[in-house]
mmCIF file of C-alpha atoms in Angstrom:
data_model
loop_
_atom_site.group_PDB
_atom_site.id
_atom_site.type_symbol
_atom_site.label_atom_id
_atom_site.label_comp_id
_atom_site.label_asym_id
_atom_site.label_seq_id
_atom_site.Cartn_x
_atom_site.Cartn_y
_atom_site.Cartn_z
ATOM 1 C CA MET A 1 17.216 -25.198 2.295
ATOM 2 C CA LEU A 2 13.797 -23.661 2.934
ATOM 3 C CA GLU A 3 12.117 -22.099 -0.078
ATOM 4 C CA SER A 4 11.514 -18.374 0.209
ATOM 5 C CA ARG A 5 7.942 -17.360 1.033
ATOM 6 C CA VAL A 6 8.247 -14.462 -1.426
ATOM 7 C CA MET A 7 9.683 -15.118 -4.879
ATOM 8 C CA LEU A 8 9.512 -14.299 -8.571
ATOM 9 C CA LEU A 9 8.201 -17.126 -10.751
ATOM 10 C CA SER A 10 9.738 -16.506 -14.177
ATOM 11 C CA ASP A 11 12.527 -14.887 -16.180
ATOM 12 C CA TYR A 12 9.791 -12.596 -17.525
ATOM 13 C CA ALA A 13 9.244 -11.276 -14.006
ATOM 14 C CA GLN A 14 12.976 -11.054 -13.298
ATOM 15 C CA LYS A 15 13.592 -8.704 -16.214
ATOM 16 C CA TYR A 16 11.493 -6.007 -14.540
ATOM 17 C CA VAL A 17 13.596 -5.898 -11.380
ATOM 18 C CA GLU A 18 16.109 -3.430 -12.831
ATOM 19 C CA THR A 19 13.265 -1.196 -14.050
ATOM 20 C CA GLY A 20 12.386 -0.708 -10.395
ATOM 21 C CA ARG A 21 16.012 -0.397 -9.205
ATOM 22 C CA LYS A 22 17.702 2.517 -10.972
ATOM 23 C CA ALA A 23 18.611 5.101 -8.355
ATOM 24 C CA ALA A 24 21.757 5.486 -6.280
ATOM 25 C CA GLU A 25 22.428 2.829 -3.663
ATOM 26 C CA LYS A 26 23.024 5.439 -0.984
ATOM 27 C CA ALA A 27 19.296 6.207 -0.803
ATOM 28 C CA GLY A 28 16.956 4.154 1.353
ATOM 29 C CA PHE A 29 14.647 1.562 -0.183
ATOM 30 C CA TRP A 30 11.660 3.893 -0.584
ATOM 31 C CA GLY A 31 13.903 6.741 -1.684
ATOM 32 C CA ARG A 32 15.392 4.509 -4.391
ATOM 33 C CA MET A 33 11.957 3.339 -5.490
ATOM 34 C CA ILE A 34 10.516 6.837 -5.710
ATOM 35 C CA GLY A 35 13.627 8.261 -7.361
ATOM 36 C CA SER A 36 13.891 5.460 -9.885
ATOM 37 C CA MET A 37 10.390 5.567 -11.304
ATOM 38 C CA GLY A 38 10.603 8.928 -13.038
ATOM 39 C CA GLY A 39 7.888 11.552 -13.267
ATOM 40 C CA SER A 40 4.424 11.729 -14.703
ATOM 41 C CA LYS A 41 3.005 9.326 -17.208
ATOM 42 C CA PRO A 42 2.806 10.398 -20.849
ATOM 43 C CA ALA A 43 -0.603 11.453 -22.162
ATOM 44 C CA LYS A 44 -1.336 8.023 -23.644
ATOM 45 C CA ARG A 45 -0.930 5.943 -20.547
ATOM 46 C CA ARG A 46 -1.248 2.175 -20.586
ATOM 47 C CA LEU A 47 -4.495 1.054 -18.930
ATOM 48 C CA THR A 48 -3.591 -0.653 -15.672
ATOM 49 C CA ALA A 49 -6.279 -2.452 -13.701
ATOM 50 C CA GLY A 50 -7.165 -5.586 -11.789
ATOM 51 C CA LEU A 51 -9.284 -8.529 -12.787
ATOM 52 C CA GLY A 52 -12.620 -9.282 -11.153
ATOM 53 C CA ASP A 53 -13.719 -12.736 -10.068
ATOM 54 C CA GLU A 54 -15.461 -13.692 -13.298
ATOM 55 C CA LEU A 55 -12.762 -16.212 -14.247
ATOM 56 C CA GLN A 56 -11.545 -19.338 -12.496
ATOM 57 C CA PRO A 57 -7.825 -19.578 -11.625
ATOM 58 C CA GLY A 58 -7.420 -22.404 -14.142
ATOM 59 C CA GLU A 59 -8.647 -20.136 -16.925
ATOM 60 C CA LEU A 60 -5.977 -17.440 -16.500
ATOM 61 C CA ALA A 61 -3.379 -19.102 -18.758
ATOM 62 C CA GLY A 62 -5.930 -19.314 -21.557
ATOM 63 C CA GLU A 63 -6.489 -15.569 -21.177
ATOM 64 C CA ASP A 64 -2.723 -14.924 -21.532
ATOM 65 C CA PHE A 65 -2.042 -14.253 -17.846
ATOM 66 C CA ALA A 66 1.443 -15.376 -16.773
ATOM 67 C CA PRO A 67 2.439 -16.279 -13.190
ATOM 68 C CA PHE A 68 4.622 -13.405 -11.996
ATOM 69 C CA CYS A 69 5.387 -13.953 -8.328
ATOM 70 C CA ARG A 70 4.310 -15.827 -5.231
ATOM 71 C CA ILE A 71 3.726 -14.332 -1.788
ATOM 72 C CA ASP A 72 2.941 -17.046 0.746
ATOM 73 C CA ASP A 73 -0.132 -18.835 -0.662
ATOM 74 C CA ARG A 74 -0.984 -16.065 -3.107
ATOM 75 C CA THR A 75 0.175 -15.936 -6.725
ATOM 76 C CA ILE A 76 0.114 -12.719 -8.738
ATOM 77 C CA HIS A 77 -0.478 -13.121 -12.481
ATOM 78 C CA ILE A 78 0.160 -10.395 -15.053
ATOM 79 C CA LYS A 79 -1.263 -9.888 -18.540
ATOM 80 C CA LYS A 80 0.482 -7.108 -20.428
ATOM 81 C CA ASN A 81 0.491 -5.852 -24.002
ATOM 82 C CA ALA A 82 1.132 -2.578 -25.810
ATOM 83 C CA SER A 83 -1.999 -0.876 -24.483
ATOM 84 C CA GLU A 84 -3.043 -2.703 -21.306
ATOM 85 C CA CYS A 85 -1.691 -4.238 -18.134
ATOM 86 C CA TRP A 86 -4.013 -6.472 -16.083
ATOM 87 C CA VAL A 87 -3.354 -8.022 -12.692
ATOM 88 C CA ALA A 88 -4.933 -11.115 -11.143
ATOM 89 C CA ILE A 89 -4.301 -12.468 -7.642
ATOM 90 C CA VAL A 90 -5.011 -16.109 -6.863
ATOM 91 C CA GLU A 91 -5.252 -17.332 -3.288
ATOM 92 C CA GLY A 92 -5.797 -21.052 -2.902
ATOM 93 C CA ASP A 93 -8.579 -21.956 -5.323
ATOM 94 C CA SER A 94 -10.052 -18.453 -5.491
ATOM 95 C CA LEU A 95 -9.453 -15.339 -7.546
ATOM 96 C CA TRP A 96 -9.419 -12.013 -5.699
ATOM 97 C CA ASP A 97 -11.975 -9.516 -6.950
ATOM 98 C CA LEU A 98 -9.862 -6.459 -7.790
ATOM 99 C CA SER A 99 -12.562 -4.689 -9.797
ATOM 100 C CA GLU A 100 -13.302 -2.213 -6.982
ATOM 101 C CA TRP A 101 -9.679 -1.054 -6.803
ATOM 102 C CA GLY A 102 -10.259 1.249 -9.776
ATOM 103 C CA GLU A 103 -7.919 1.796 -12.718
ATOM 104 C CA ASP A 104 -4.560 3.434 -13.387
ATOM 105 C CA TYR A 105 -3.565 5.736 -10.475
ATOM 106 C CA CYS A 106 -6.198 4.382 -8.060
ATOM 107 C CA PHE A 107 -5.361 0.786 -8.881
ATOM 108 C CA VAL A 108 -1.588 1.214 -8.876
ATOM 109 C CA THR A 109 -1.442 2.934 -5.466
ATOM 110 C CA ARG A 110 -3.845 0.427 -3.880
ATOM 111 C CA PHE A 111 -2.064 -2.540 -5.467
ATOM 112 C CA LEU A 112 1.408 -1.462 -4.314
ATOM 113 C CA ALA A 113 0.136 -0.779 -0.791
ATOM 114 C CA GLU A 114 -1.529 -4.202 -0.647
ATOM 115 C CA VAL A 115 1.605 -5.903 -1.970
ATOM 116 C CA TYR A 116 3.712 -4.185 0.682
ATOM 117 C CA PHE A 117 1.369 -5.447 3.413
ATOM 118 C CA MET A 118 1.435 -8.943 1.920
ATOM 119 C CA ILE A 119 5.189 -9.277 1.604
ATOM 120 C CA THR A 120 6.176 -7.691 4.922
ATOM 121 C CA ARG A 121 3.329 -9.174 6.961
ATOM 122 C CA ASP A 122 3.405 -7.929 10.569
ATOM 123 C CA ASP A 123 6.956 -6.599 10.895
ATOM 124 C CA PHE A 124 6.709 -3.982 8.086
ATOM 125 C CA HIS A 125 10.389 -4.581 7.297
ATOM 126 C CA ILE A 126 11.195 -5.404 3.685
ATOM 127 C CA ASP A 127 14.095 -7.839 3.215
ATOM 128 C CA ASP A 128 16.097 -8.595 0.063
ATOM 129 C CA ASP A 129 13.739 -11.185 -1.450
ATOM 130 C CA GLU A 130 10.768 -8.959 -0.691
ATOM 131 C CA LYS A 131 12.514 -5.933 -2.221
ATOM 132 C CA THR A 132 13.157 -7.854 -5.432
ATOM 133 C CA VAL A 133 9.504 -8.831 -5.824
ATOM 134 C CA PHE A 134 8.267 -5.332 -4.965
ATOM 135 C CA GLN A 135 10.696 -3.753 -7.428
ATOM 136 C CA ALA A 136 9.753 -6.172 -10.203
ATOM 137 C CA LEU A 137 6.025 -5.556 -9.749
ATOM 138 C CA THR A 138 6.551 -1.778 -9.621
ATOM 139 C CA GLY A 139 8.599 -1.896 -12.810
ATOM 140 C CA CYS A 140 6.148 -4.162 -14.603
ATOM 141 C CA ILE A 141 3.090 -1.983 -13.970
ATOM 142 C CA GLU A 142 5.170 1.110 -14.790
ATOM 143 C CA ALA A 143 4.324 2.982 -11.608
ATOM 144 C CA THR A 144 5.343 6.629 -11.410
ATOM 145 C CA SER A 145 7.324 8.135 -8.555
ATOM 146 C CA ASP A 146 4.147 9.879 -7.347
ATOM 147 C CA GLU A 147 2.252 6.582 -7.319
ATOM 148 C CA VAL A 148 4.993 4.833 -5.330
ATOM 149 C CA SER A 149 5.070 7.747 -2.887
ATOM 150 C CA ASP A 150 1.285 7.761 -2.525
ATOM 151 C CA ALA A 151 1.232 3.976 -2.066
ATOM 152 C CA ARG A 152 3.644 4.473 0.835
ATOM 153 C CA ASN A 153 1.343 7.131 2.295
ATOM 154 C CA LEU A 154 -1.606 4.772 1.889
ATOM 155 C CA VAL A 155 0.225 2.070 3.864
ATOM 156 C CA TYR A 156 0.780 4.457 6.771
ATOM 157 C CA TRP A 157 -2.716 5.952 6.497
ATOM 158 C CA THR A 158 -4.310 2.495 6.694
ATOM 159 C CA LEU A 159 -2.398 1.673 9.877
ATOM 160 C CA LEU A 160 -3.056 5.116 11.346
ATOM 161 C CA ASP A 161 -6.769 4.763 10.634
ATOM 162 C CA ASN A 162 -6.856 1.464 12.523
ATOM 163 C CA VAL A 163 -5.048 3.013 15.491
ATOM 164 C CA VAL A 164 -7.457 5.952 15.959
ATOM 165 C CA GLU A 165 -10.565 3.838 15.453
ATOM 166 C CA ASP A 166 -11.135 3.345 19.200
ATOM 167 C CA GLU A 167 -10.212 6.981 20.050
ATOM 168 C CA VAL A 168 -7.173 5.880 22.099
ATOM 169 C CA ILE A 169 -3.518 5.717 21.040
ATOM 170 C CA THR A 170 -1.729 3.422 23.475
ATOM 171 C CA ASP A 171 1.991 3.530 24.234
ATOM 172 C CA GLU A 172 2.451 0.335 22.226
ATOM 173 C CA GLU A 173 0.574 1.763 19.242
ATOM 174 C CA HIS A 174 2.584 4.979 19.492
ATOM 175 C CA GLU A 175 5.837 3.001 19.369
ATOM 176 C CA THR A 176 4.570 0.848 16.508
ATOM 177 C CA LEU A 177 3.702 3.925 14.443
ATOM 178 C CA ALA A 178 7.210 5.286 15.020
ATOM 179 C CA LYS A 179 8.709 1.994 13.850
ATOM 180 C CA ILE A 180 6.523 1.967 10.745
ATOM 181 C CA ARG A 181 7.452 5.549 9.885
ATOM 182 C CA LYS A 182 11.109 4.560 10.036
ATOM 183 C CA GLU A 183 10.553 1.528 7.780
ATOM 184 C CA LEU A 184 8.590 3.667 5.307
ATOM 185 C CA GLU A 185 11.200 6.471 5.444
ATOM 186 C CA LEU A 186 8.503 9.118 5.868
ATOM 187 C CA ASP A 187 9.751 12.665 6.397
ATOM 188 C CA ASP A 188 8.471 14.913 9.190
ATOM 189 C CA LYS A 189 6.307 17.098 6.949
ATOM 190 C CA ASN A 190 4.639 14.126 5.327
ATOM 191 C CA VAL A 191 3.919 12.584 8.721
ATOM 192 C CA LYS A 192 2.498 15.820 10.124
ATOM 193 C CA ASP A 193 0.206 16.251 7.114
ATOM 194 C CA LEU A 194 -1.119 12.680 7.480
ATOM 195 C CA HIS A 195 -1.573 13.075 11.236
ATOM 196 C CA GLN A 196 -3.442 16.345 10.800
ATOM 197 C CA LYS A 197 -5.697 14.844 8.164
ATOM 198 C CA ILE A 198 -6.557 11.761 10.258
ATOM 199 C CA ILE A 199 -7.569 13.950 13.220
ATOM 200 C CA ASP A 200 -9.595 16.338 11.045
ATOM 201 C CA ASP A 201 -11.314 13.443 9.283
ATOM 202 C CA TYR A 202 -12.067 11.651 12.548
ATOM 203 C CA TYR A 203 -13.633 14.806 13.981
ATOM 204 C CA ASP A 204 -15.766 15.277 10.860
ATOM 205 C CA ILE A 205 -16.940 11.648 10.946
ATOM 206 C CA THR A 206 -17.762 11.900 14.648
ATOM 207 C CA CYS A 207 -19.831 15.019 13.971
ATOM 208 C CA LYS A 208 -21.665 13.273 11.159
ATOM 209 C CA PHE A 209 -22.767 10.398 13.369
ATOM 210 C CA SER A 210 -23.625 12.487 16.441
ATOM 211 C CA GLU A 211 -27.299 13.146 17.082
ATOM 212 C CA ASP A 212 -26.900 16.921 17.251
ATOM 213 C CA GLY A 213 -23.965 17.131 14.841
ATOM 214 C CA THR A 214 -21.456 17.771 17.634
ATOM 215 C CA PRO A 215 -19.290 15.199 19.467
ATOM 216 C CA ASP A 216 -19.939 14.900 23.196
ATOM 217 C CA GLY A 217 -17.425 16.044 25.778
ATOM 218 C CA ASP A 218 -15.742 12.658 26.180
ATOM 219 C CA GLN A 219 -15.307 12.278 22.418
ATOM 220 C CA LEU A 220 -13.816 15.760 22.149
ATOM 221 C CA ASP A 221 -11.371 14.997 24.968
ATOM 222 C CA ASN A 222 -10.356 11.734 23.270
ATOM 223 C CA ILE A 223 -9.784 13.476 19.938
ATOM 224 C CA LYS A 224 -7.718 16.196 21.622
ATOM 225 C CA GLU A 225 -5.621 13.574 23.413
ATOM 226 C CA MET A 226 -5.030 11.643 20.167
ATOM 227 C CA ALA A 227 -4.027 14.871 18.429
ATOM 228 C CA ALA A 228 -1.537 15.626 21.207
ATOM 229 C CA ARG A 229 0.006 12.151 20.901
ATOM 230 C CA LEU A 230 0.316 12.615 17.152
ATOM 231 C CA GLY A 231 1.897 16.048 17.564
ATOM 232 C CA VAL A 232 -0.792 18.064 15.758
ATOM 233 C CA THR A 233 -3.349 20.661 16.790
ATOM 234 C CA VAL A 234 -7.104 20.390 16.794
ATOM 235 C CA LYS A 235 -9.063 22.847 14.688
ATOM 236 C CA PHE A 236 -12.459 22.898 16.389
#
């Protein structure tokens, strides 16, 4: 039997699966995740952050990091105590530099979005093994429902940003975005808000890099066409 490409690596990791799997089974995967993680953090929140590249992978065990899960050729290590939770990602012989991902909310949302991309790869569909790993990691870092929801938005935003980069949304890209929205279980209002923001931001960036502070006619037409394909209005 082939070994799964995504798997937990210890009983320690396994115990966090149920922390990330508490809501009713009738909800979709993202609905269960968001519903299960509760509300806001208490005032004294555990520091949650990622490790930089100052250590070598072989030094992690000596710093009390435990292997938590494997995703393809990457291994995620966790160090957790009463006041802190640190994450390290090893790929091959190198340690990812996570120091620029920020701390707490910024780190958690970025980390969960990156994990989703890693475990689903190009199809964006999360299967049973992948769900288990995602749930365990979410439970271990004690993500809130808002952080899980915002991580989901960040996944879609990242893909949306790549699509509008060349000012053209092809039929294939349009269909891919629809598929991704279904996998992420995004509701219509959430989608419209993200689409409106991407168009507004793209217009502002285009203005910033135009010589006279105004996009040329072709750029304006492209932005209007992208807005129409995304089902939002332009505000310029």
